[in-house]
Every structure is written in structure tokens, then in C-alpha cells.
Amino acid sequence: MTQHSDGHSEGTGMRTTAQDTRQPLLSVSGLRVERQGPGGPRTVVSGVGLEVAAGETVGVVGESGSGKSITMRAVLGLLPRGLTATGEVRYGDRDLLGLSERAWRRTVRGTEISMIMQDPFTMLNPIATCGDIIGASLRRHGGVTGRRALREESVRRLREVGIDDATVVDRYPFQMSGGMRQRVGIAAALAGDPRILIADEPTTALDVTTQREILSLIKRIQADRGMALILITHDLRVAFAMCDRLHVLYAGSVVESARAADIDAEPLHPYTNALLLAEPPVDRRVGEMVSIPGSVPAPDEVAGGCVFVSRCPWATDVCQDGTPPLLEITPGRWSACARLTAARTEMTRLRERAGQDLPFSDDTPEKQPVLSGVGISKVFTGAGGGPVHALDDVSVTVAQHESVGIVGESGSGKSTLARILVGLEKPTTGTIAIDGIPVTDWGRLSRSDLRRIRRTVQIVFQDPYSSLNPLRSVGWTLAEAITTHRPDAKNVGAEVERLLDEVGLAPAYAQKRPAALSGGMRQRVAIARALATRPKILICDESVSALDVSVQAQILNLLARLRDEHDLGYLFITHDLAVVRQVTERLYVMHRGRVVESGATAQVIDAPRAPYTIQLLASAPRAESAWLEGTGRRDD
């Protein structure tokens, strides 16, 4: 790291230490990314640096908007149009930033450095078979030619990533599960035998069991090949289990850098400390989740001071008097906090207090169910014409002010059940009642009953962006929800402001469109729209699974407050046991369309009886490398 005379620093301070004397394969220093626009350049990443050696795993962590993915795209020459990078990215004796696109393709990308993306479905060509996808990489980077040779090598590459079925080479991405698609994506990324693999949130879209298997697979392949790995993630538990060293990014800058074990033991920046506190515990339920107020600012909004100043409880005037340099606090430990000495003891106290938090009482009196489903089954017709049993004799109940969880991995039938309960799918067999009205056949409901049901139960989906009209303002969306379900509503504008206030958004957000909002803000709008009918029950279908841990904590706290204020009941669908522990009193565990265990949430999690529940708990991310061990392959 270069230390300038004005106190600013360039790079992350990534030096080899007594713990790590390996020479770096890749060295990044002073990396700056700017967006060109009519108003002049806007900073996206400011002065980032890192190093990674052969066989080493380096983690890049932080919330959405911190600059993680853009930094790695700059390293690989894949910046979107309108973004430019300056600084130095050295691989061997070359500065990669000076390469032409032709040189990138021929000599670096795919052969020396490769990347796997967050969403395997969008990463893979939907109109190409798996064999064609892997074969294209083998031709371009591996020098393999000839149809037969390409097919045989593709089959071998699939075996390396845990797919032993040779017929998979003839399948298309849509014919596979998310876990299998990610395995194919990894095989394609490794086809050129790169020395460095960049993994950008490779398991965010996957359930915990598949996540554990994919991460374990990546670590095994890395060890077998002696390959370097750069892991981008917002999950600190995953980062601690996977990585040797970590860089914590915030608003385009590195605020902390150290060995993963050291950060786990004691973070030395208030932002890292706050991220750790926001992680939901799986072993107990707490009274309130610790969240970071506000959201990540643009780098130019906090230029000239500490980037975390607007959200830091220990900030003073000194934090705005110049950008704090990234300083080496102890050998191999770097922090960019001007008030670390004053805040360090208090940060430790906060972590100790969180670990001793008294359990939250989840005793609730029994009430008459508002939503009930009995003996629900759903049979679809499969690709080959045969039956696919998505649900098999499933029964659930939810009362007002009760919070009930449904947990299970992808394919367990959770979302199918939710869609049936709100009338988006029709059950094959079974009965459903909402607020005392039988609703198994929605087509036979009277208009008044249908209106009553819609005002009783609402659903909040996983992806708020796809569930909101991108062409309409937030205010228009909320007003439509109000007038659709309550045609006699008076002063709709005031009602829109009330809904925004209930979910913690200012009235000015009514004028914004979804694209102008962060993921957490969009989810708040989706919740506000569901509240427009003044429902008794909210079904939350993976509604926090795609959010950063700090934003997730904000939304969970919001849902808890709304529950008390409106006497709401929740049916909370998730694959995250730590989240379900925080928000529910009763729990159903689903596997392959059946409920395999149910009961009080604490009892199911603390003393599971079903083998599948035990397996699910073992798969929940833990901040230790042992979490990755002992994972066997399943049929995806």
C-alpha cells in the first residue's frame, strides 16, 4: 500500500505478513472506477487494492452498493459501458488495465482468470445445451476440437463438479435445478483451467443445503488444482468459513482488511462490527434484530470524510475532517477508522451483549385460525408426461397475530403451497378456508366473498422489483391497491402517505419509480402495497432472502412492529433457519412436498426429530471451516 503525504492511502494495505509469505498471483492497487455522465464523472470505486496468492482464498464482503462486484469486473475487464477504471491490476509482469479486449479474450479471461456469477440461469445460454456451453469454453480456452472429443471432455468436466450423469450434456439450463445449473456454470468457468477463480455471490440464490454443497465443491476443486479464489459475498458466516483473508468494502472503499479469523474474533471497524451484529442467530430468538440505520451512500456523497460517518454511532466532527487512511493496527490488520481507539471497547461490549441477549418469549395464546389448509395435494404434469407430486397431503393453519414458518429447500413445495393459499394455483385435492369462507374453488366465490378474502390475506413475494410495475410511480402503485380493494376510500393521497410512513419511507418516495430504489426500499413498498387492504394475514414468500443482512434486519424489525400495530398474522416461507427462528412461533418443515416435522419453532430447531430437519440444521451457515466438511452429493 502506498501512503501519501496528505494522509490518504492507496490500495488496501495488502502486504505479505508472517502468516502469509506467498507471492501474489494478482495484485490490485489504487483501483478507481468512475461512471461517465452528462454531469461529469461519478465515483463508483475509490482506491481499492488487494492481493491473492496461489491456493489462497480472499473474500470481498459488504452490502449491495459497496462496490464488490464492480471491483471484480474491473479486474477482469468486464465493466459495463459508461464505466472506466484507472489504477493498476498486475497479473505477473502485465498491467491488465492496459489490455485491449482482444488481448483480454485471448490471453487472460477464461484461461488465467475466470468468473462465476450469482445467478446461474442468466449466466448460461438458455438456448444451448450444457455440452455446448462447456464445449464453447473448451474450444476457446482449452484447445479441444472435434465433436466427440468435446463431448467426452464435457462429460469429464461435469464429473469434476459432481454431475455423474453423462446425459446432462444434452440438457438445457431450464431443465435443471438451481444447484445443478450452478455446477454447470462452475464447469464452464473452469474449462480453461484458470489459475484464479472469481466467485461473485455464487450461492445467494440457492437454499442452504445446496449452498453448502456448492461452496464445499468449490473449495475441493480449489485444493485439487492449487487455484486462487476470490469470493464476493455479503454473508460473513460464509466468508469466515471459506476465506483466509477478508477485505470489507463500503461505499466503494476498503474500510477493513485482515485474516478472516481475526475479523471473526474482533472486527476493527464500526461497519464490520455492525454487519456481525446484524446476523440473525439460529440458536435463540432475540427481542429485536440489530440493524444499521439508513443505506449505503454513493462514494461522492461521502467524499472528504469517513464513508461510514452517516451511519456510525461513534462519529464526531473528526470523522468528517478528511478521509481516514487505511492504517495497519497490528501486523496484517488494517482499519480505516479515525475513532477506533475510542470505539473499540464499546464495540466489544455490544458483541458481548448480543451474545447474552435474553431469549424472546414466543408464547402466544391459541386463537381460531384465519387461514387454514387441510390435506392439500398438487400434481403437475412433468416434461415426460408423467405426474409430478408438488404437494402431498399438506395441512397448515395461521391465526391472527400468530407467526407461522414454513421452511425447506428449493423443490420442497413451499411456494406452491403459498400460491394455492392465495388462489394463484388450484389444488388437486384438499380444502382451504379464509376467515371462515371455503375457498378451494375460487371461481365459485361471490364478488363480496372474493373482496373479503382479498382484504384478509395478502402476499409479499421474494423479488419486489418484478412484483412492482417499473413504469409506475410508488404513489400510483399504492393508490391502485387502495382503490382496487377499497373503492369507497377517501383522500387516497393521505392514505398513500400513511402507508409509506408505516413502512418507514418519507412521502417523497411516492414520486419515485422502483428502479430508483434499493432492494430494501422496494421490499418496503411491496409490504406497503400488501397493507393497503388492511389484511389480517400476510404471506411472506422468501421476502428477505435476497437482501443484505443489515437490510434484512431492518425488514424483520419492520414486520415485527407491523404485527403489533395491526394485529397481523404471518405465514413466513423461507429456507433460512436463523431467520425463521427470529420471526415465528410455530414451524412446519417441508421436504419433497410433505410436512416431515412441525411444532413450536424453538422445539423443532433445538430438538429436531426428523432426519431431514437435522440435515437442514447441519447445512445452516456457520462461521467455521468445519461447516463445509462432510457434505455429500444429492440428486439435484
XYZ file of C-alpha atoms in Angstrom:
636
model
C 0.000 0.000 0.000
C 1.244 3.479 -0.825
C 0.857 6.023 1.967
C 0.527 9.586 0.688
C 1.776 12.682 2.468
C -1.774 14.029 2.826
C -2.752 11.082 4.988
C -4.776 9.300 2.325
C -3.984 5.747 1.363
C -3.913 3.907 -1.895
C -4.931 0.266 -2.023
C -5.937 -1.905 0.899
C -2.630 -2.382 2.613
C -2.446 -5.935 1.369
C 1.101 -6.958 2.217
C 2.511 -10.373 2.846
C 2.852 -10.980 6.576
C 4.336 -13.555 8.893
C 1.167 -15.569 8.419
C 1.284 -15.392 4.614
C 4.591 -15.232 2.738
C 3.263 -16.435 -0.592
C 3.887 -14.211 -3.591
C 0.727 -12.785 -5.111
C -0.600 -14.027 -8.437
C -2.749 -10.922 -8.722
C -2.031 -7.508 -7.244
C -4.508 -4.621 -7.398
C -3.606 -1.133 -6.194
C -5.297 2.247 -6.361
C -8.187 0.888 -8.411
C -10.702 3.617 -9.168
C -13.877 3.159 -11.203
C -15.892 6.116 -12.484
C -19.192 6.426 -14.283
C -19.197 8.905 -17.143
C -22.334 11.031 -17.427
C -23.632 14.391 -18.624
C -22.879 15.943 -15.242
C -19.293 14.708 -15.237
C -17.684 11.571 -13.771
C -19.206 9.946 -10.674
C -17.107 7.737 -8.416
C -18.155 4.094 -8.080
C -14.999 2.584 -6.553
C -12.276 4.636 -4.882
C -8.686 3.456 -4.409
C -9.318 -0.256 -3.809
C -6.426 -2.692 -3.654
C -5.967 -6.385 -2.907
C -3.634 -9.307 -3.473
C -4.239 -13.018 -3.881
C -1.670 -15.819 -3.951
C -1.849 -19.309 -5.456
C -4.106 -21.581 -3.404
C -5.340 -18.689 -1.277
C -8.971 -17.646 -0.740
C -9.591 -13.921 -0.388
C -13.045 -12.637 0.489
C -14.566 -9.325 -0.577
C -17.566 -8.547 1.644
C -20.041 -5.709 2.054
C -23.614 -4.633 1.377
C -25.123 -4.079 -2.058
C -23.753 -0.810 -3.427
C -20.406 -1.198 -1.673
C -18.552 -1.829 -4.949
C -17.725 -5.544 -4.583
C -18.888 -6.794 -7.974
C -17.781 -3.694 -9.894
C -14.281 -4.047 -8.432
C -14.002 -7.635 -9.652
C -15.473 -6.801 -13.046
C -12.825 -4.120 -13.424
C -10.159 -6.686 -12.528
C -11.478 -8.943 -15.297
C -12.043 -6.201 -17.875
C -15.812 -6.637 -17.817
C -17.031 -3.193 -16.810
C -20.406 -2.169 -18.278
C -20.476 0.554 -20.907
C -20.005 4.008 -19.399
C -17.678 2.861 -16.587
C -13.902 3.354 -16.743
C -11.148 2.032 -14.486
C -7.793 3.537 -13.530
C -5.059 2.337 -11.211
C -3.079 -0.867 -11.504
C -4.127 -4.502 -11.876
C -0.971 -6.598 -12.158
C -1.012 -10.247 -13.150
C 2.545 -11.492 -13.433
C 4.513 -8.809 -15.262
C 1.478 -7.273 -17.008
C -0.826 -4.422 -16.071
C -4.177 -5.797 -17.195
C -5.941 -2.440 -17.349
C -3.913 -1.593 -20.446
C -5.025 -4.661 -22.417
C -7.243 -4.496 -25.485
C -10.462 -6.519 -25.490
C -8.824 -8.900 -27.984
C -5.907 -9.472 -25.595
C -8.297 -9.995 -22.674
C -10.140 -12.704 -24.573
C -7.064 -14.447 -25.982
C -4.627 -14.385 -23.070
C -6.343 -13.692 -19.723
C -10.116 -14.038 -19.386
C -11.092 -17.680 -19.034
C -7.534 -19.013 -19.304
C -5.748 -17.230 -16.440
C -8.654 -15.623 -14.547
C -12.250 -16.810 -14.742
C -15.513 -15.859 -13.060
C -18.763 -17.485 -11.963
C -21.787 -15.259 -11.478
C -24.510 -15.043 -8.839
C -27.394 -16.272 -10.973
C -26.533 -19.454 -12.911
C -29.692 -19.201 -15.015
C -28.781 -15.816 -16.529
C -25.126 -16.826 -16.792
C -25.869 -19.815 -19.031
C -27.120 -19.518 -22.613
C -30.775 -20.673 -22.375
C -30.831 -21.991 -25.964
C -27.607 -24.006 -25.674
C -27.185 -27.425 -24.079
C -24.801 -27.894 -21.191
C -22.438 -29.706 -23.523
C -22.467 -26.767 -25.942
C -21.842 -24.289 -23.088
C -18.875 -26.186 -21.672
C -17.665 -27.140 -25.157
C -17.520 -23.477 -26.223
C -15.164 -22.754 -23.308
C -13.110 -25.845 -24.065
C -12.658 -24.774 -27.699
C -11.847 -21.186 -26.854
C -9.608 -21.738 -23.850
C -8.694 -25.436 -23.706
C -7.768 -26.109 -27.299
C -10.139 -29.094 -27.540
C -11.581 -29.694 -31.026
C -13.826 -32.280 -32.648
C -17.390 -33.125 -31.625
C -16.559 -36.421 -29.955
C -13.574 -35.059 -28.049
C -15.596 -32.053 -26.884
C -18.427 -34.265 -25.652
C -16.103 -36.628 -23.787
C -14.219 -33.751 -22.174
C -17.503 -32.014 -21.249
C -18.683 -35.206 -19.522
C -15.367 -35.374 -17.630
C -15.681 -31.736 -16.576
C -19.204 -32.379 -15.319
C -17.903 -35.277 -13.216
C -15.387 -32.902 -11.650
C -18.239 -30.721 -10.381
C -20.230 -33.659 -9.054
C -22.514 -34.482 -12.001
C -22.016 -38.153 -12.876
C -24.976 -38.424 -15.255
C -23.454 -38.127 -18.759
C -26.840 -37.302 -20.301
C -26.744 -33.877 -18.608
C -24.591 -32.641 -21.515
C -27.726 -32.812 -23.671
C -29.952 -30.846 -21.267
C -30.809 -27.166 -21.407
C -30.458 -24.880 -18.349
C -34.234 -24.667 -17.804
C -34.336 -28.454 -17.419
C -32.137 -28.384 -14.314
C -32.381 -27.216 -10.701
C -30.547 -24.132 -9.497
C -27.846 -26.217 -7.831
C -27.186 -28.248 -10.968
C -27.112 -25.089 -13.108
C -24.502 -23.614 -10.780
C -22.407 -26.776 -11.102
C -22.557 -26.451 -14.895
C -21.568 -22.776 -14.603
C -18.565 -23.749 -12.485
C -17.551 -26.424 -15.010
C -17.715 -23.866 -17.832
C -15.699 -21.312 -15.833
C -13.012 -23.927 -15.123
C -12.832 -25.218 -18.713
C -9.823 -23.007 -19.473
C -8.008 -24.224 -16.324
C -7.607 -20.725 -14.820
C -5.160 -20.003 -12.026
C -7.607 -17.585 -10.362
C -11.369 -18.079 -9.970
C -13.595 -15.138 -9.015
C -16.896 -16.284 -7.484
C -19.478 -13.488 -7.347
C -22.150 -14.424 -4.769
C -22.203 -17.982 -6.203
C -24.818 -19.326 -3.775
C -27.049 -16.354 -2.907
C -29.961 -17.688 -4.972
C -29.652 -21.232 -3.544
C -31.146 -22.881 -0.457
C -28.858 -23.645 2.497
C -28.312 -27.315 1.681
C -27.365 -26.637 -1.931
C -25.322 -23.605 -0.859
C -23.205 -25.738 1.436
C -22.662 -28.357 -1.271
C -21.625 -25.797 -3.902
C -19.211 -23.996 -1.585
C -17.709 -27.303 -0.460
C -17.334 -28.271 -4.131
C -15.533 -25.008 -4.940
C -13.127 -25.483 -2.013
C -12.373 -29.072 -3.053
C -11.670 -28.118 -6.657
C -9.554 -25.200 -5.488
C -7.452 -27.512 -3.322
C -7.100 -30.117 -6.082
C -5.943 -27.503 -8.611
C -3.940 -25.246 -6.279
C -6.082 -22.421 -7.616
C -6.566 -18.984 -6.071
C -10.126 -17.969 -5.205
C -11.671 -14.529 -4.754
C -15.087 -14.862 -3.140
C -17.573 -11.975 -3.269
C -20.273 -12.299 -0.631
C -22.457 -10.313 1.757
C -22.695 -13.255 4.187
C -19.971 -13.016 6.829
C -20.658 -16.557 8.061
C -19.845 -17.886 4.585
C -16.805 -15.603 4.338
C -15.386 -16.822 7.653
C -15.889 -20.478 6.676
C -14.373 -20.103 3.193
C -11.682 -17.415 3.289
C -8.124 -16.948 4.501
C -8.275 -13.146 4.372
C -11.074 -10.598 4.029
C -11.500 -7.104 2.623
C -14.572 -5.243 3.862
C -15.876 -2.709 1.319
C -18.252 0.153 1.990
C -19.293 2.935 -0.414
C -16.516 1.993 -2.848
C -13.685 1.926 -0.286
C -11.948 -0.732 1.795
C -12.638 0.013 5.477
C -11.050 -3.101 6.981
C -8.665 -5.832 5.853
C -7.315 -8.779 7.856
C -7.226 -12.532 8.281
C -10.773 -13.903 8.366
C -10.220 -15.475 11.791
C -9.052 -12.140 13.217
C -12.120 -10.275 11.965
C -14.373 -13.024 13.309
C -12.718 -12.707 16.713
C -12.727 -8.887 16.785
C -13.704 -6.546 13.950
C -11.755 -3.290 13.972
C -14.174 -1.045 12.098
C -17.676 0.025 13.216
C -19.155 -1.080 9.876
C -17.766 -4.623 10.139
C -18.921 -4.755 13.746
C -22.430 -3.709 12.695
C -22.547 -6.399 9.979
C -21.647 -9.057 12.541
C -24.315 -7.839 14.968
C -26.963 -7.900 12.210
C -26.503 -11.645 11.579
C -29.581 -13.461 12.959
C -28.680 -16.222 15.462
C -30.113 -19.690 14.858
C -29.741 -20.844 18.478
C -32.126 -18.316 20.061
C -34.759 -15.680 19.298
C -33.927 -12.094 20.248
C -36.275 -9.264 21.129
C -35.122 -7.055 18.260
C -32.688 -7.559 15.404
C -29.665 -5.262 15.344
C -29.818 -3.236 12.130
C -27.764 -0.457 10.561
C -29.914 2.641 10.021
C -30.020 4.162 6.531
C -28.390 2.724 3.421
C -25.040 2.702 1.600
C -24.326 6.167 0.109
C -22.691 6.883 -3.243
C -18.917 7.454 -2.807
C -19.130 11.087 -3.946
C -21.743 11.813 -1.263
C -19.221 10.994 1.482
C -16.045 12.239 -0.203
C -13.684 14.140 2.100
C -14.654 12.239 5.235
C -15.234 8.772 6.634
C -17.509 6.872 4.236
C -19.456 5.362 7.174
C -19.966 8.637 9.059
C -23.727 8.961 8.409
C -24.496 5.532 9.939
C -21.858 5.288 12.669
C -22.893 5.734 16.332
C -19.378 6.885 17.285
C -18.961 9.543 14.583
C -17.756 13.027 15.593
C -16.504 16.079 13.716
C -13.064 14.487 13.310
C -14.656 11.797 11.106
C -15.575 14.453 8.525
C -12.177 16.113 8.550
C -10.531 14.209 5.687
C -10.807 10.586 4.649
C -9.358 8.307 7.368
C -6.385 6.389 5.919
C -6.309 2.620 5.956
C -3.730 2.025 8.698
C -2.049 -1.140 9.941
C -3.292 -1.511 13.526
C -1.415 -4.750 14.267
C 0.624 -6.901 11.849
C -1.673 -7.878 8.974
C -4.675 -5.951 10.385
C -5.824 -2.764 8.638
C -8.638 -0.375 9.530
C -9.840 2.994 8.248
C -11.425 4.357 11.442
C -10.362 7.691 12.936
C -12.012 6.837 16.276
C -11.031 3.177 16.609
C -9.302 3.690 19.978
C -12.430 5.288 21.461
C -14.918 2.870 19.846
C -13.048 -0.425 20.204
C -14.088 -1.191 23.791
C -17.714 -0.262 23.148
C -17.826 -2.420 20.007
C -16.657 -5.391 22.083
C -19.334 -4.679 24.687
C -22.037 -4.603 22.026
C -20.976 -8.009 20.687
C -20.854 -9.498 24.190
C -24.278 -8.052 24.992
C -25.733 -9.501 21.782
C -24.354 -12.932 22.677
C -26.021 -12.756 26.091
C -29.362 -11.424 24.845
C -32.230 -12.921 26.814
C -34.416 -15.290 24.784
C -37.557 -13.749 23.366
C -40.783 -15.184 24.715
C -42.656 -16.794 21.831
C -45.660 -17.970 23.850
C -48.888 -16.866 22.179
C -52.425 -17.783 23.182
C -54.270 -20.165 20.885
C -56.731 -18.438 18.557
C -59.197 -19.525 15.924
C -57.400 -19.918 12.564
C -57.987 -17.188 9.991
C -56.229 -19.182 7.270
C -56.339 -22.971 7.082
C -55.494 -25.615 4.514
C -56.283 -29.296 5.107
C -54.980 -32.272 3.120
C -53.699 -30.145 0.235
C -52.139 -32.013 -2.683
C -50.944 -30.703 -6.031
C -49.992 -32.829 -9.018
C -48.415 -31.292 -12.111
C -47.706 -32.964 -15.439
C -43.962 -33.434 -15.882
C -41.862 -32.899 -19.003
C -42.210 -36.574 -19.908
C -45.977 -36.548 -19.436
C -45.912 -38.293 -16.063
C -47.252 -36.912 -12.755
C -45.107 -34.675 -10.517
C -46.341 -34.535 -6.919
C -45.505 -30.999 -5.750
C -47.626 -31.286 -2.586
C -48.817 -34.401 -0.780
C -51.437 -34.128 1.998
C -50.189 -30.844 3.489
C -52.145 -29.122 6.283
C -51.385 -25.675 7.780
C -53.188 -23.115 9.944
C -52.481 -19.464 10.782
C -54.362 -17.353 13.340
C -54.464 -13.576 13.650
C -51.331 -12.171 15.358
C -49.686 -15.603 15.054
C -46.447 -16.015 13.117
C -46.037 -19.411 11.458
C -43.000 -20.546 9.487
C -42.596 -22.956 6.595
C -39.006 -23.982 5.979
C -37.454 -26.265 3.395
C -35.071 -26.284 0.460
C -35.911 -25.490 -3.159
C -38.380 -28.008 -4.559
C -39.956 -28.774 -1.194
C -43.300 -27.256 -2.264
C -43.245 -24.116 -0.072
C -44.012 -21.575 -2.793
C -46.535 -23.859 -4.495
C -48.412 -24.035 -1.201
C -48.346 -20.237 -0.857
C -49.706 -19.765 -4.377
C -52.529 -22.228 -3.687
C -53.471 -20.479 -0.450
C -53.949 -17.140 -2.257
C -55.673 -18.596 -5.304
C -52.818 -18.367 -7.818
C -52.837 -22.160 -8.196
C -55.676 -24.663 -7.787
C -55.105 -27.670 -5.513
C -55.623 -31.165 -6.868
C -57.191 -32.239 -3.577
C -57.755 -30.678 -0.163
C -59.779 -27.856 1.387
C -58.923 -24.224 2.141
C -60.762 -21.712 4.312
C -60.037 -17.999 4.774
C -61.842 -16.065 7.502
C -64.439 -18.856 7.677
C -65.145 -18.846 3.909
C -64.397 -22.056 1.932
C -62.128 -21.028 -0.972
C -60.999 -24.298 -2.517
C -62.689 -23.277 -5.778
C -62.052 -19.549 -6.251
C -64.126 -19.494 -9.436
C -67.330 -20.094 -7.459
C -66.848 -17.267 -4.958
C -69.268 -14.378 -4.940
C -67.905 -10.892 -5.556
C -68.438 -9.894 -1.922
C -66.708 -13.039 -0.597
C -63.818 -12.560 -3.015
C -63.359 -8.943 -1.878
C -63.438 -10.023 1.768
C -60.851 -12.730 1.170
C -58.513 -10.407 -0.710
C -58.741 -7.973 2.191
C -57.999 -10.782 4.657
C -54.880 -12.382 3.126
C -52.120 -10.711 1.092
C -48.770 -11.990 -0.163
C -45.313 -10.402 -0.374
C -43.004 -12.101 -2.883
C -39.227 -12.638 -2.872
C -38.354 -10.219 -5.675
C -40.025 -6.836 -5.132
C -38.710 -5.440 -8.414
C -40.538 -7.996 -10.563
C -43.707 -7.628 -8.469
C -43.822 -3.807 -8.914
C -44.701 -2.102 -12.197
C -41.412 -0.448 -13.321
C -43.309 2.155 -15.376
C -45.442 3.379 -12.485
C -44.508 5.520 -9.516
C -44.666 4.189 -5.968
C -47.595 6.500 -5.247
C -49.547 5.233 -8.265
C -48.940 1.607 -7.236
C -50.148 2.188 -3.679
C -53.136 4.257 -4.806
C -54.184 1.490 -7.205
C -54.027 -1.076 -4.391
C -56.151 1.166 -2.148
C -58.882 1.911 -4.700
C -58.991 -1.661 -6.049
C -59.732 -3.231 -2.679
C -61.473 -0.273 -1.034
C -63.405 1.617 -3.733
C -65.022 3.848 -1.106
C -61.644 5.041 0.304
C -61.496 8.807 0.925
C -58.430 11.029 0.470
C -56.304 8.414 -1.273
C -53.242 10.705 -1.289
C -53.257 10.882 2.510
C -53.688 7.101 2.653
C -50.621 6.657 0.408
C -48.565 8.855 2.756
C -49.809 6.841 5.733
C -48.750 3.561 4.124
C -45.300 4.935 3.296
C -44.926 6.172 6.863
C -45.894 2.759 8.229
C -43.037 1.092 6.351
C -40.515 3.817 7.209
C -40.447 5.760 3.924
C -40.827 9.527 3.510
C -43.769 10.951 1.477
C -41.330 11.970 -1.291
C -40.935 8.284 -2.226
C -44.428 8.396 -3.736
C -42.912 10.206 -6.740
C -40.142 7.633 -7.329
C -40.195 4.592 -9.580
C -38.930 1.147 -8.494
C -35.657 1.481 -10.441
C -34.680 4.463 -8.260
C -35.000 2.436 -5.048
C -32.692 -0.013 -3.315
C -33.770 -3.617 -2.769
C -34.760 -2.921 0.825
C -36.786 0.132 -0.160
C -38.580 -1.811 -2.889
C -39.474 -4.522 -0.388
C -40.896 -1.863 1.945
C -43.069 -0.620 -0.921
C -44.232 -4.195 -1.616
C -45.173 -4.560 2.062
C -46.975 -1.189 1.998
C -48.991 -2.333 -1.031
C -49.990 -5.518 0.798
C -51.049 -3.431 3.817
C -53.314 -1.271 1.641
C -56.139 -3.810 2.079
C -55.655 -3.814 5.887
C -55.236 -7.625 5.904
C -55.302 -10.000 8.852
C -52.663 -12.348 7.401
C -49.515 -11.620 5.362
C -47.836 -14.464 3.492
C -44.134 -13.622 3.096
C -42.641 -15.885 0.422
C -38.843 -15.664 0.797
C -39.359 -11.909 1.184
C -35.954 -11.254 2.835
C -33.792 -13.966 1.236
C -32.339 -11.692 -1.459
C -31.480 -8.834 0.927
C -28.212 -7.900 2.604
C -28.009 -8.923 6.243
C -28.353 -5.339 7.522
C -31.358 -4.600 5.268
C -32.819 -7.985 6.210
C -32.644 -6.973 9.878
C -34.449 -3.706 9.083
C -37.271 -5.558 7.284
C -37.625 -8.180 10.037
C -37.888 -5.436 12.653
C -40.453 -3.661 10.467
C -42.557 -6.830 10.180
C -42.435 -7.296 13.973
C -43.611 -3.716 14.544
C -46.402 -4.001 11.976
C -47.557 -7.212 13.598
C -48.035 -5.484 16.946
C -49.575 -2.343 15.464
C -52.068 -4.123 13.172
C -52.566 -7.461 14.961
C -51.182 -9.157 11.826
C -50.603 -12.853 11.420
C -47.734 -14.119 9.246
C -47.089 -17.202 7.187
C -43.348 -16.837 6.715
C -41.826 -19.016 3.981
C -38.036 -19.291 3.935
C -35.080 -21.646 3.631
C -33.142 -19.754 6.340
C -33.496 -21.330 9.784
C -31.840 -18.354 11.518
C -34.459 -16.015 10.032
C -37.400 -18.300 10.807
C -36.160 -18.547 14.406
C -36.481 -14.769 14.777
C -39.991 -14.279 13.383
C -42.129 -17.359 14.085
C -43.669 -19.263 16.999
C -44.721 -22.393 15.116
C -42.870 -24.137 12.315
C -43.599 -26.617 9.534
C -40.625 -28.364 7.892
C -41.281 -29.443 4.310
C -39.378 -31.925 2.162
C -40.385 -33.139 -1.298
C -43.944 -31.904 -0.958
C -44.654 -33.276 2.508
C -44.573 -31.872 6.042
C -41.952 -34.018 7.771
C -41.966 -32.204 11.127
C -43.981 -29.477 12.839
C -44.329 -27.878 16.252
C -43.130 -24.925 18.289
C -40.253 -23.241 16.418
C -37.851 -23.420 19.356
C -38.616 -27.090 19.921
C -38.189 -28.059 16.260
C -34.867 -26.208 15.940
C -33.412 -27.119 19.341
C -34.529 -30.766 19.367
C -35.286 -31.876 15.784
C -36.648 -35.373 15.296
C -36.934 -35.822 11.531
C -33.657 -36.776 9.779
C -34.310 -34.104 7.148
C -34.676 -31.361 9.796
C -31.377 -32.490 11.329
C -29.739 -32.317 7.885
C -31.205 -28.857 7.275
C -29.831 -27.564 10.586
C -26.395 -29.003 9.793
C -26.452 -27.107 6.483
C -27.162 -23.707 8.065
C -24.070 -21.482 7.506
C -21.605 -21.360 10.380
C -18.514 -19.194 10.693
C -16.102 -22.138 10.678
C -14.425 -24.243 8.012
C -15.815 -27.451 9.576
C -19.252 -26.383 8.291
C -18.099 -27.222 4.746
C -16.923 -30.708 5.671
C -18.959 -33.867 5.432
C -21.265 -32.717 2.648
C -22.429 -35.454 0.339
C -23.861 -35.026 -3.130
C -27.598 -35.222 -3.581
C -29.691 -35.658 -6.660
C -30.374 -32.054 -7.679
